[in-house]
Short mmCIF file of C-alpha atoms in Angstrom, two decimals:
data_model
loop_
_atom_site.label_atom_id
_atom_site.label_comp_id
_atom_site.label_asym_id
_atom_site.label_seq_id
_atom_site.Cartn_x
_atom_site.Cartn_y
_atom_site.Cartn_z
CA MET A 1233 26.88 30.27 14.20
CA ALA A 1234 25.01 29.34 11.01
CA ASP A 1235 23.16 31.91 8.90
CA VAL A 1236 19.88 30.19 9.76
CA VAL A 1237 18.76 28.00 12.64
CA VAL A 1238 15.67 25.82 12.48
CA VAL A 1239 14.14 24.47 15.70
CA GLY A 1240 12.22 21.25 15.08
CA SER A 1241 12.86 18.57 12.46
CA GLY A 1242 9.34 17.80 11.32
CA PRO A 1243 8.59 17.96 7.57
CA ASN A 1244 7.97 21.72 7.74
CA GLY A 1245 11.18 22.50 9.58
CA LEU A 1246 13.18 20.32 7.20
CA ALA A 1247 11.43 21.79 4.15
CA ALA A 1248 12.42 25.28 5.28
CA ALA A 1249 15.96 24.12 5.98
CA VAL A 1250 16.36 22.56 2.52
CA VAL A 1251 15.01 25.65 0.74
CA LEU A 1252 17.32 27.98 2.65
CA ALA A 1253 20.35 25.75 2.20
CA SER A 1254 19.55 25.52 -1.53
CA ALA A 1255 19.91 29.32 -1.63
CA GLY A 1256 23.50 28.97 -0.43
CA LEU A 1257 22.91 29.74 3.26
CA SER A 1258 24.45 27.77 6.13
CA VAL A 1259 21.68 26.00 8.07
CA GLU A 1260 21.55 24.02 11.29
CA VAL A 1261 18.50 22.17 12.65
CA PHE A 1262 17.96 21.39 16.32
CA GLU A 1263 15.60 18.59 17.42
CA ALA A 1264 14.66 17.75 21.01
CA GLU A 1265 13.90 14.07 20.29
CA THR A 1266 16.61 11.50 19.73
CA GLU A 1267 15.24 10.75 16.25
CA PRO A 1268 14.42 13.42 13.66
CA GLY A 1269 11.22 13.60 11.67
CA GLY A 1270 8.55 14.93 14.03
CA GLY A 1271 5.19 13.47 13.01
CA SER A 1272 6.80 11.43 10.21
CA ARG A 1273 8.86 9.06 12.30
CA THR A 1274 8.73 5.25 12.15
CA ALA A 1275 9.50 2.95 15.09
CA GLU A 1276 9.02 -0.57 16.46
CA LEU A 1277 6.16 0.30 18.80
CA THR A 1278 4.74 -3.18 19.48
CA LEU A 1279 7.09 -6.09 18.78
CA PRO A 1280 10.54 -6.42 17.19
CA GLY A 1281 10.28 -6.39 13.41
CA PHE A 1282 6.93 -4.53 13.36
CA HIS A 1283 7.52 -1.04 11.99
CA HIS A 1284 4.83 1.50 12.87
CA ASP A 1285 4.44 5.13 11.80
CA VAL A 1286 4.39 7.22 14.97
CA CYS A 1287 1.90 9.75 13.58
CA ALA A 1288 1.48 10.25 9.83
CA GLY A 1289 1.01 7.00 7.92
CA ALA A 1290 -0.56 7.69 4.50
CA HIS A 1291 0.47 10.69 2.43
CA PRO A 1292 -1.93 12.20 -0.13
CA MET A 1293 0.32 15.26 -0.37
CA ALA A 1294 3.61 13.43 -0.94
CA LEU A 1295 2.96 13.42 -4.69
CA ALA A 1296 0.83 16.54 -4.83
CA SER A 1297 2.17 19.44 -2.77
CA PRO A 1298 4.12 22.06 -4.74
CA PHE A 1299 7.05 21.56 -2.37
CA PHE A 1300 7.26 17.80 -2.86
CA ARG A 1301 6.58 18.05 -6.60
CA ALA A 1302 9.65 20.27 -6.85
CA PHE A 1303 11.71 18.24 -4.37
CA ASP A 1304 10.74 14.89 -5.99
CA LEU A 1305 10.83 12.23 -3.29
CA SER A 1306 10.92 9.36 -5.79
CA ALA A 1307 14.07 10.74 -7.43
CA ARG A 1308 15.67 10.76 -3.99
CA GLY A 1309 15.03 7.09 -3.29
CA VAL A 1310 11.67 7.25 -1.48
CA GLU A 1311 9.46 4.52 -2.95
CA LEU A 1312 5.87 5.77 -2.80
CA LEU A 1313 3.47 2.84 -3.03
CA VAL A 1314 -0.07 3.46 -4.29
CA PRO A 1315 -2.93 1.27 -3.00
CA GLU A 1316 -5.69 0.46 -5.52
CA VAL A 1317 -8.21 1.90 -3.05
CA SER A 1318 -7.10 5.22 -1.60
CA TYR A 1319 -9.54 4.99 1.30
CA ALA A 1320 -12.53 2.90 2.28
CA HIS A 1321 -15.54 3.53 4.49
CA PRO A 1322 -17.10 0.33 5.86
CA MET A 1323 -20.79 0.39 6.74
CA ASP A 1324 -22.93 -1.98 8.76
CA GLY A 1325 -24.29 -5.01 6.94
CA GLY A 1326 -21.07 -5.84 5.07
CA ARG A 1327 -21.25 -2.80 2.79
CA ALA A 1328 -18.58 -0.20 2.11
CA GLY A 1329 -17.78 2.88 0.11
CA LEU A 1330 -14.54 2.52 -1.84
CA ALA A 1331 -12.58 5.48 -3.18
CA TRP A 1332 -10.66 3.74 -5.92
CA LEU A 1333 -7.74 5.55 -7.50
CA ASP A 1334 -9.80 5.22 -10.68
CA LEU A 1335 -12.63 7.76 -10.37
CA GLU A 1336 -14.88 5.90 -12.81
CA ARG A 1337 -14.54 2.66 -10.86
CA THR A 1338 -15.65 4.55 -7.76
CA VAL A 1339 -18.60 6.00 -9.67
CA ALA A 1340 -19.64 2.52 -10.83
CA ASP A 1341 -19.60 1.19 -7.26
CA LEU A 1342 -21.77 3.99 -5.87
CA GLY A 1343 -24.90 3.06 -7.80
CA ARG A 1344 -27.54 5.81 -7.78
CA ASP A 1345 -25.04 8.26 -6.28
CA GLY A 1346 -22.28 7.50 -8.74
CA ASP A 1347 -23.14 10.29 -11.15
CA ALA A 1348 -23.39 12.76 -8.24
CA TRP A 1349 -19.88 11.72 -7.12
CA ARG A 1350 -18.59 12.23 -10.66
CA ARG A 1351 -20.14 15.70 -10.94
CA LEU A 1352 -18.68 16.62 -7.55
CA PHE A 1353 -15.13 15.44 -8.20
CA ALA A 1354 -14.42 15.07 -11.93
CA PRO A 1355 -13.84 18.84 -12.49
CA LEU A 1356 -11.53 18.94 -9.45
CA VAL A 1357 -9.62 15.81 -10.44
CA ARG A 1358 -9.03 17.20 -13.95
CA LYS A 1359 -7.55 20.35 -12.41
CA TRP A 1360 -6.07 18.82 -9.27
CA GLN A 1361 -2.96 21.00 -9.35
CA GLY A 1362 -5.17 24.08 -9.21
CA VAL A 1363 -7.05 22.59 -6.25
CA VAL A 1364 -3.78 21.94 -4.44
CA ASP A 1365 -2.46 25.41 -5.16
CA VAL A 1366 -5.62 26.94 -3.66
CA ALA A 1367 -5.63 24.73 -0.58
CA MET A 1368 -1.86 24.87 0.00
CA SER A 1369 -1.42 28.63 -0.41
CA ASP A 1370 -0.50 31.05 2.34
CA MET A 1371 -4.11 32.31 2.27
CA ARG A 1372 -2.87 35.77 1.27
CA ALA A 1373 -2.71 35.72 -2.54
CA LEU A 1374 -5.19 35.25 -5.38
CA PRO A 1375 -4.98 31.79 -6.97
CA ASP A 1376 -3.43 31.42 -10.41
CA ASP A 1377 -6.24 29.12 -11.56
CA LEU A 1378 -9.25 31.22 -10.62
CA PRO A 1379 -11.91 29.03 -12.35
CA THR A 1380 -10.75 25.99 -10.37
CA ALA A 1381 -10.74 28.03 -7.18
CA VAL A 1382 -14.35 29.03 -7.88
CA ARG A 1383 -15.37 25.40 -8.52
CA PHE A 1384 -13.69 24.36 -5.29
CA GLY A 1385 -15.34 27.21 -3.40
CA LEU A 1386 -18.84 26.37 -4.66
CA ARG A 1387 -18.44 22.78 -3.52
CA LEU A 1388 -17.07 23.98 -0.21
CA VAL A 1389 -20.16 26.12 0.38
CA GLU A 1390 -22.48 23.29 -0.61
CA GLN A 1391 -20.93 20.67 1.65
CA GLY A 1392 -20.55 23.14 4.54
CA SER A 1393 -24.23 24.11 4.46
CA PRO A 1394 -27.64 22.45 4.96
CA LEU A 1395 -27.40 21.51 1.27
CA TRP A 1396 -24.71 18.93 1.99
CA ASN A 1397 -27.08 15.97 1.42
CA ALA A 1398 -28.92 17.50 -1.53
CA ARG A 1399 -26.97 15.75 -4.27
CA PHE A 1400 -27.03 12.28 -2.67
CA HIS A 1401 -29.86 9.73 -2.49
CA GLU A 1402 -28.30 6.86 -0.50
CA ASP A 1403 -26.06 6.60 2.55
CA ILE A 1404 -22.71 5.29 1.31
CA ALA A 1405 -21.49 8.23 -0.84
CA PRO A 1406 -22.15 10.92 1.81
CA ALA A 1407 -20.51 8.74 4.46
CA LEU A 1408 -17.49 8.21 2.18
CA LEU A 1409 -17.01 11.96 1.85
CA THR A 1410 -17.68 12.66 5.53
CA GLY A 1411 -15.07 10.12 6.59
CA VAL A 1412 -12.41 12.16 4.79
CA ALA A 1413 -13.64 15.50 6.16
CA THR A 1414 -13.49 14.14 9.70
CA HIS A 1415 -9.70 13.97 9.48
CA ALA A 1416 -9.84 17.59 10.69
CA ILE A 1417 -11.06 16.51 14.18
CA THR A 1418 -13.97 18.94 14.11
CA SER A 1419 -17.53 18.93 12.80
CA PRO A 1420 -17.43 17.31 9.33
CA ARG A 1421 -19.65 20.14 8.10
CA ALA A 1422 -17.33 22.93 9.26
CA PHE A 1423 -15.75 24.76 6.32
CA PRO A 1424 -12.14 23.82 7.23
CA ALA A 1425 -13.13 20.15 7.49
CA VAL A 1426 -15.04 20.25 4.20
CA GLY A 1427 -12.10 21.95 2.49
CA ALA A 1428 -9.72 19.28 3.76
CA GLY A 1429 -12.16 16.56 2.73
CA LEU A 1430 -12.58 17.89 -0.81
CA LEU A 1431 -8.81 18.25 -1.24
CA LEU A 1432 -7.96 14.80 0.10
CA ALA A 1433 -10.79 13.10 -1.80
CA THR A 1434 -9.66 14.79 -5.02
CA LEU A 1435 -6.14 13.49 -4.48
CA GLY A 1436 -7.54 10.03 -3.81
CA HIS A 1437 -8.51 9.95 -7.50
CA ALA A 1438 -5.60 12.02 -8.85
CA GLY A 1439 -2.44 10.43 -7.46
CA GLY A 1440 -3.59 8.28 -4.57
CA TRP A 1441 -2.90 8.21 -0.85
CA VAL A 1442 0.60 6.84 -1.05
CA ILE A 1443 2.37 4.80 1.61
CA PRO A 1444 6.20 4.97 1.65
CA ARG A 1445 7.97 1.63 1.55
CA GLY A 1446 9.66 1.10 4.91
CA GLY A 1447 7.68 3.80 6.71
CA SER A 1448 7.08 7.52 6.84
CA GLN A 1449 10.58 8.01 8.27
CA THR A 1450 11.90 7.74 4.71
CA ILE A 1451 10.46 11.20 3.95
CA PRO A 1452 12.42 13.17 6.58
CA ASP A 1453 15.42 10.95 5.90
CA ALA A 1454 15.40 12.11 2.25
CA LEU A 1455 15.11 15.75 3.33
CA ILE A 1456 17.96 15.36 5.81
CA ALA A 1457 20.16 13.69 3.20
CA GLU A 1458 19.60 16.65 0.86
CA LEU A 1459 20.27 19.15 3.65
CA GLU A 1460 23.52 17.43 4.58
CA ASP A 1461 24.55 17.30 0.93
CA LEU A 1462 24.11 21.08 0.93
CA GLY A 1463 26.34 21.41 3.99
CA GLY A 1464 23.60 21.65 6.62
CA ARG A 1465 23.46 19.74 9.91
CA VAL A 1466 20.76 18.22 12.13
CA HIS A 1467 21.40 18.02 15.88
CA THR A 1468 19.13 15.53 17.69
CA GLY A 1469 18.58 15.21 21.43
CA HIS A 1470 19.03 18.97 21.76
CA ARG A 1471 16.15 20.70 23.55
CA VAL A 1472 16.17 24.45 23.01
CA ASP A 1473 15.11 26.44 26.07
CA SER A 1474 15.77 30.00 24.93
CA LEU A 1475 16.20 31.95 21.72
CA ASP A 1476 19.28 33.46 23.33
CA GLU A 1477 21.09 30.28 22.32
CA PHE A 1478 21.03 31.50 18.70
CA ALA A 1479 21.95 35.15 19.15
CA GLY A 1480 24.49 34.93 16.31
CA ALA A 1481 22.09 33.61 13.66
CA ARG A 1482 20.58 36.01 11.14
CA ALA A 1483 17.28 34.11 11.11
CA VAL A 1484 15.58 31.54 13.35
CA LEU A 1485 12.65 29.42 12.12
CA LEU A 1486 10.52 27.58 14.66
CA ASP A 1487 8.74 24.40 13.63
CA LEU A 1488 6.83 24.74 16.90
CA ALA A 1489 3.28 25.28 18.11
CA PRO A 1490 2.53 28.75 19.54
CA ALA A 1491 3.04 27.29 23.02
CA GLY A 1492 6.63 26.54 21.99
CA LEU A 1493 7.27 30.12 20.92
CA LEU A 1494 5.81 31.38 24.20
CA ARG A 1495 8.12 29.01 26.10
CA LEU A 1496 11.22 30.20 24.26
CA ALA A 1497 10.52 33.92 24.10
CA ALA A 1498 7.53 34.96 26.20
CA GLU A 1499 9.41 37.69 28.06
CA ARG A 1500 10.69 39.18 24.78
CA LEU A 1501 7.38 39.19 22.87
CA PRO A 1502 5.17 42.28 22.78
CA THR A 1503 2.32 41.89 25.25
CA ARG A 1504 -0.42 42.05 22.63
CA TYR A 1505 1.14 39.34 20.42
CA ALA A 1506 1.89 37.13 23.43
CA LYS A 1507 -1.76 37.39 24.52
CA ARG A 1508 -2.90 36.38 21.06
CA LEU A 1509 -0.65 33.32 21.17
CA SER A 1510 -1.87 32.43 24.65
CA ARG A 1511 -5.46 32.52 23.32
CA PHE A 1512 -4.61 30.20 20.42
CA ARG A 1513 -7.04 27.30 20.64
CA TYR A 1514 -5.96 23.67 20.53
CA GLY A 1515 -8.58 21.29 19.23
CA GLY A 1516 -9.77 17.73 19.54
CA ALA A 1517 -7.11 15.11 20.05
CA ALA A 1518 -6.07 11.61 19.05
CA CYS A 1519 -5.51 8.45 21.03
CA LYS A 1520 -3.11 6.36 18.93
CA VAL A 1521 -3.38 2.57 19.08
CA ASP A 1522 -0.98 0.41 17.07
CA PHE A 1523 -1.38 -3.33 16.64
CA ALA A 1524 0.88 -6.19 15.66
CA LEU A 1525 -1.34 -8.74 13.90
CA SER A 1526 -0.80 -12.37 12.98
CA GLY A 1527 -2.53 -11.81 9.63
CA PRO A 1528 -4.52 -9.32 7.56
CA VAL A 1529 -7.65 -7.70 8.97
CA PRO A 1530 -10.72 -9.83 8.05
CA TRP A 1531 -12.90 -7.05 6.63
CA GLN A 1532 -16.48 -8.07 6.04
CA ALA A 1533 -17.03 -5.81 3.02
CA ASP A 1534 -15.43 -6.59 -0.31
CA GLY A 1535 -12.70 -4.16 -1.34
CA CYS A 1536 -11.66 -3.02 2.13
CA ALA A 1537 -8.71 -5.40 2.05
CA ARG A 1538 -7.29 -3.36 -0.86
CA ALA A 1539 -7.52 0.01 0.91
CA GLY A 1540 -4.50 1.71 2.41
CA THR A 1541 -6.66 3.85 4.70
CA LEU A 1542 -10.07 3.24 6.27
CA HIS A 1543 -12.48 5.46 8.17
CA LEU A 1544 -14.36 3.50 10.81
CA ILE A 1545 -17.47 5.33 12.02
CA GLY A 1546 -20.51 4.26 10.01
CA SER A 1547 -23.01 6.79 8.73
CA ARG A 1548 -22.66 10.52 8.19
CA ALA A 1549 -24.94 11.09 11.20
CA GLU A 1550 -22.72 8.91 13.39
CA ALA A 1551 -19.65 10.94 12.40
CA MET A 1552 -21.45 14.16 13.28
CA ALA A 1553 -22.51 12.75 16.66
CA ALA A 1554 -19.03 11.41 17.50
CA GLU A 1555 -17.28 14.69 16.63
CA GLY A 1556 -19.96 16.62 18.52
CA ALA A 1557 -19.18 14.60 21.63
CA VAL A 1558 -15.44 15.30 21.33
CA ALA A 1559 -16.10 19.02 20.83
CA ALA A 1560 -18.18 18.99 24.03
CA GLY A 1561 -15.34 17.35 25.96
CA ARG A 1562 -16.86 13.85 26.02
CA HIS A 1563 -15.63 10.50 24.76
CA ALA A 1564 -17.87 9.10 22.03
CA GLU A 1565 -19.17 5.63 22.76
CA ARG A 1566 -18.38 4.75 19.15
CA PRO A 1567 -15.46 7.05 18.24
CA TYR A 1568 -14.25 7.98 14.80
CA VAL A 1569 -11.30 5.67 14.07
CA LEU A 1570 -8.83 6.24 11.26
CA ALA A 1571 -7.01 3.05 10.30
CA ILE A 1572 -4.06 2.38 8.00
CA GLN A 1573 -2.95 -1.06 6.85
CA PRO A 1574 0.44 -0.53 5.19
CA GLY A 1575 0.84 -4.25 4.47
CA VAL A 1576 -1.61 -3.85 1.59
CA VAL A 1577 1.31 -2.49 -0.44
CA ASP A 1578 4.34 -2.82 1.85
CA PRO A 1579 4.97 -6.29 3.32
CA SER A 1580 8.29 -5.08 4.73
CA ARG A 1581 6.51 -3.50 7.72
CA ALA A 1582 6.12 -6.85 9.52
CA PRO A 1583 7.85 -10.24 9.55
CA GLY A 1584 6.52 -13.22 7.58
CA ASP A 1585 2.77 -13.15 7.03
CA ALA A 1586 2.17 -10.80 9.94
CA HIS A 1587 0.90 -7.22 9.61
CA THR A 1588 1.13 -3.88 11.34
CA PHE A 1589 -2.14 -2.01 11.84
CA TYR A 1590 -2.26 1.69 12.62
CA THR A 1591 -5.25 3.40 14.24
CA TYR A 1592 -6.11 6.59 16.00
CA ALA A 1593 -9.41 7.64 17.53
CA HIS A 1594 -10.69 11.14 18.20
CA VAL A 1595 -10.93 12.09 21.87
CA PRO A 1596 -11.19 15.33 23.88
CA ASN A 1597 -8.05 17.41 24.21
CA GLY A 1598 -5.90 16.30 27.12
CA SER A 1599 -7.66 12.94 27.54
CA ASP A 1600 -5.63 10.42 29.52
CA ARG A 1601 -8.06 7.60 28.76
CA ASP A 1602 -6.86 4.42 27.07
CA ILE A 1603 -9.69 3.82 24.59
CA SER A 1604 -8.14 0.82 22.86
CA ASP A 1605 -11.16 -1.32 23.80
CA ALA A 1606 -13.45 1.10 21.96
CA VAL A 1607 -11.07 1.07 18.98
CA ILE A 1608 -11.06 -2.73 18.88
CA ALA A 1609 -14.86 -2.73 19.09
CA GLN A 1610 -15.08 -0.37 16.10
CA VAL A 1611 -12.74 -2.57 14.06
CA GLU A 1612 -14.63 -5.71 15.11
CA ARG A 1613 -17.87 -4.04 14.01
CA PHE A 1614 -16.63 -4.09 10.42
CA ALA A 1615 -14.12 -6.96 10.65
CA PRO A 1616 -15.43 -9.74 12.92
CA GLY A 1617 -12.54 -11.82 14.26
CA PHE A 1618 -10.05 -8.96 14.34
CA ARG A 1619 -9.49 -9.37 18.08
CA ASP A 1620 -8.19 -12.91 17.57
CA LEU A 1621 -5.34 -11.65 15.35
CA VAL A 1622 -3.86 -9.23 17.88
CA LEU A 1623 -0.36 -10.24 18.99
CA ALA A 1624 0.42 -6.97 20.78
CA LYS A 1625 -0.74 -3.38 20.97
CA ASN A 1626 0.76 -0.04 21.90
CA VAL A 1627 -1.34 2.85 23.18
CA ILE A 1628 -0.39 6.54 23.21
CA THR A 1629 -3.14 8.52 24.90
CA ALA A 1630 -3.83 12.11 23.96
CA ALA A 1631 -2.23 13.26 27.21
CA GLU A 1632 0.93 11.31 26.32
CA GLN A 1633 1.23 12.69 22.77
CA PRO A 1634 3.27 15.78 23.76
CA ALA A 1635 5.97 13.53 25.19
CA HIS A 1636 6.48 12.18 21.66
CA ASN A 1637 5.96 15.51 19.88
CA ALA A 1638 5.73 18.75 21.85
CA ASN A 1639 3.69 20.37 19.05
CA TYR A 1640 0.76 18.06 19.84
CA VAL A 1641 -0.57 20.11 22.74
CA GLY A 1642 -3.09 18.00 24.64
CA GLY A 1643 -2.88 15.43 21.85
CA ASP A 1644 -4.00 17.85 19.12
CA ILE A 1645 -2.14 16.42 16.11
CA SER A 1646 -3.33 19.34 13.96
CA ALA A 1647 -1.31 21.84 16.06
CA GLY A 1648 -4.38 24.01 16.55
CA ALA A 1649 -8.17 23.75 16.35
CA MET A 1650 -9.41 23.73 12.76
CA THR A 1651 -11.87 26.59 13.12
CA LEU A 1652 -12.59 28.94 10.24
CA ARG A 1653 -10.77 31.80 11.97
CA GLN A 1654 -7.74 29.70 12.88
CA THR A 1655 -7.49 28.28 9.39
CA ALA A 1656 -7.19 31.72 7.81
CA PHE A 1657 -5.34 33.42 10.68
CA ARG A 1658 -2.97 30.83 12.12
CA PRO A 1659 -1.54 31.52 14.70
CA ALA A 1660 -2.67 35.17 15.03
CA PRO A 1661 -4.26 37.78 12.75
CA ARG A 1662 -1.29 39.17 10.78
CA TRP A 1663 -0.65 39.86 7.11
CA ASN A 1664 2.54 37.81 7.36
CA PRO A 1665 1.55 34.85 9.55
CA TYR A 1666 5.08 33.41 9.58
CA ALA A 1667 6.92 36.47 10.89
CA THR A 1668 6.86 37.24 14.61
CA PRO A 1669 7.42 40.67 16.18
CA LEU A 1670 10.96 39.54 17.06
CA PRO A 1671 13.52 40.50 14.39
CA GLY A 1672 14.57 37.49 12.33
CA VAL A 1673 12.30 35.02 14.17
CA TYR A 1674 9.68 33.11 12.15
CA LEU A 1675 7.18 30.32 12.69
CA CYS A 1676 6.99 27.52 10.12
CA SER A 1677 4.92 24.82 11.83
CA ALA A 1678 1.44 23.44 11.13
CA ALA A 1679 0.17 26.30 13.31
CA THR A 1680 0.72 28.56 10.27
CA PRO A 1681 -1.06 28.42 6.86
CA PRO A 1682 -1.95 26.19 5.17
CA GLY A 1683 -2.24 24.04 8.31
CA PRO A 1684 -1.53 20.40 9.14
CA GLY A 1685 -0.33 17.62 6.85
CA VAL A 1686 2.91 16.20 5.50
CA HIS A 1687 3.32 18.64 2.62
CA GLY A 1688 6.19 20.95 3.63
CA MET A 1689 4.30 24.03 2.47
CA ASN A 1690 4.33 25.84 5.82
CA GLY A 1691 8.09 25.57 5.83
CA MET A 1692 8.40 26.60 2.21
CA HIS A 1693 6.20 29.69 2.64
CA ALA A 1694 8.14 30.74 5.75
CA ALA A 1695 11.47 30.19 3.97
CA ARG A 1696 10.32 32.41 1.10
CA HIS A 1697 9.77 35.29 3.54
CA VAL A 1698 13.11 34.67 5.24
CA LEU A 1699 14.96 34.73 1.91
CA ARG A 1700 13.33 37.99 0.86
CA HIS A 1701 13.30 39.94 4.10
CA GLU A 1702 16.44 38.72 5.86
CA PHE A 1703 18.78 37.96 2.93
CA ASP A 1704 17.35 39.97 -0.01
CA ILE A 1705 17.11 36.78 -2.10
CA HIS A 1706 14.05 36.82 -4.38
CA THR A 1707 14.48 33.50 -6.20
CA ASP A 1708 11.37 31.32 -6.17
CA PRO A 1709 11.96 28.50 -3.63
CA LEU A 1710 10.44 26.01 -6.06
CA GLU A 1711 13.06 26.94 -8.65
CA LEU A 1712 15.78 26.41 -6.06
CA LEU A 1713 14.43 22.93 -5.40
CA ARG A 1714 14.03 22.00 -9.06
CA ALA A 1715 17.62 23.02 -9.72
CA ARG A 1716 18.69 20.48 -7.10
CA GLN A 1717 16.73 17.53 -8.46
CA PRO A 1718 19.06 14.58 -9.12
CA GLN A 1719 18.50 14.59 -12.88
CA HIS A 1720 19.79 18.18 -13.04
CA ARG A 1721 23.04 17.52 -11.19
#
């Protein structure tokens, strides 16, 4: 048996595996699906030759997270393509907010609200690494860059309070920011949503929301290649039903939602901890709709055709209303739709002049409703004629999401409701959120700090604890990764 076993081959599980293998430990990864990668897989979901990302499609953290900065995806053959417009927010009447990679170009487009956008984001963009280090921490240590943490915190309080409209005069800039915050599938004014929105919007001007050439699958593929080069192995099509299977391992890391830990070890967990896990809340969900298109989306507003990602909802008030409906267990008549058009930078995703088009809409947890008609209507609202381009579509309802990734309980792609309490204390109130009461057993999924996203930080933080407490290795995981970068070999 290996020194360490990792269950689940999502980015967090693979990040933990690479860190631990870099420390000289033997590591094996077990994945229930036939293909590794978790939420970062790519597949032909509609028609042959059309390559769709199964969950994550654009990656603001691929250039920015401390883990990926140390691992260096580009040096390992992952081509990260940067759209001119990180994200766009179409509005009725052929208008749109455009978050250009260039902050000043964004400011110029926002008219009366341009200077307010600059004052909000310029200090964060200048110190973006400090912003990332605050947002991607384990929520247990003081930040190294305290002034940047304070600036971030003041903006968080402003945008999470009744003051959130105070700095803006028109409707496009606040909608542009709200569209990013709504990624969290909760009220866009909730502190966790605002924090995510400020982080992602900052990165939109710092490094961009990159799209990997060939699909998100290239990210786990690079991690697996490094793991195998270090002597590790990944076993696919292997569903783990009990921790007893790994009795000989010195440490077991679970890239699983709390429900997965309960399934594997409920009878062995202390009653109090098991009850806490059973009370872990899963949040709003996503209905994923992928399209094969005969051509590019005919956006009405100038600039949207250059955006890698778009938020389709309309005004700030509409986003609040749509997320309020989901939180109340209802389907919004006009749902929030996140769309990604990888063909803007990566024509390899579809044959000839055709395009793939990725969307998901927010729905109540556990919804079995196919809402593709509502999604099409939202796209048509901002891109008349879209319906005529559709060659094929593929729908994964929220209720079907767990069949593709067991961590998405009820279709919750965040692996847990993004409440204030569950952001700071994922998955249960403990000083070490990664360790479980079982000796040598750790969680490393998005249900631990810092939460969801393709950044590998949950896995890296968990691996740091495993190295220290199980193997008495105190080397900084980031130093282990930097020592393995190709230019150092």
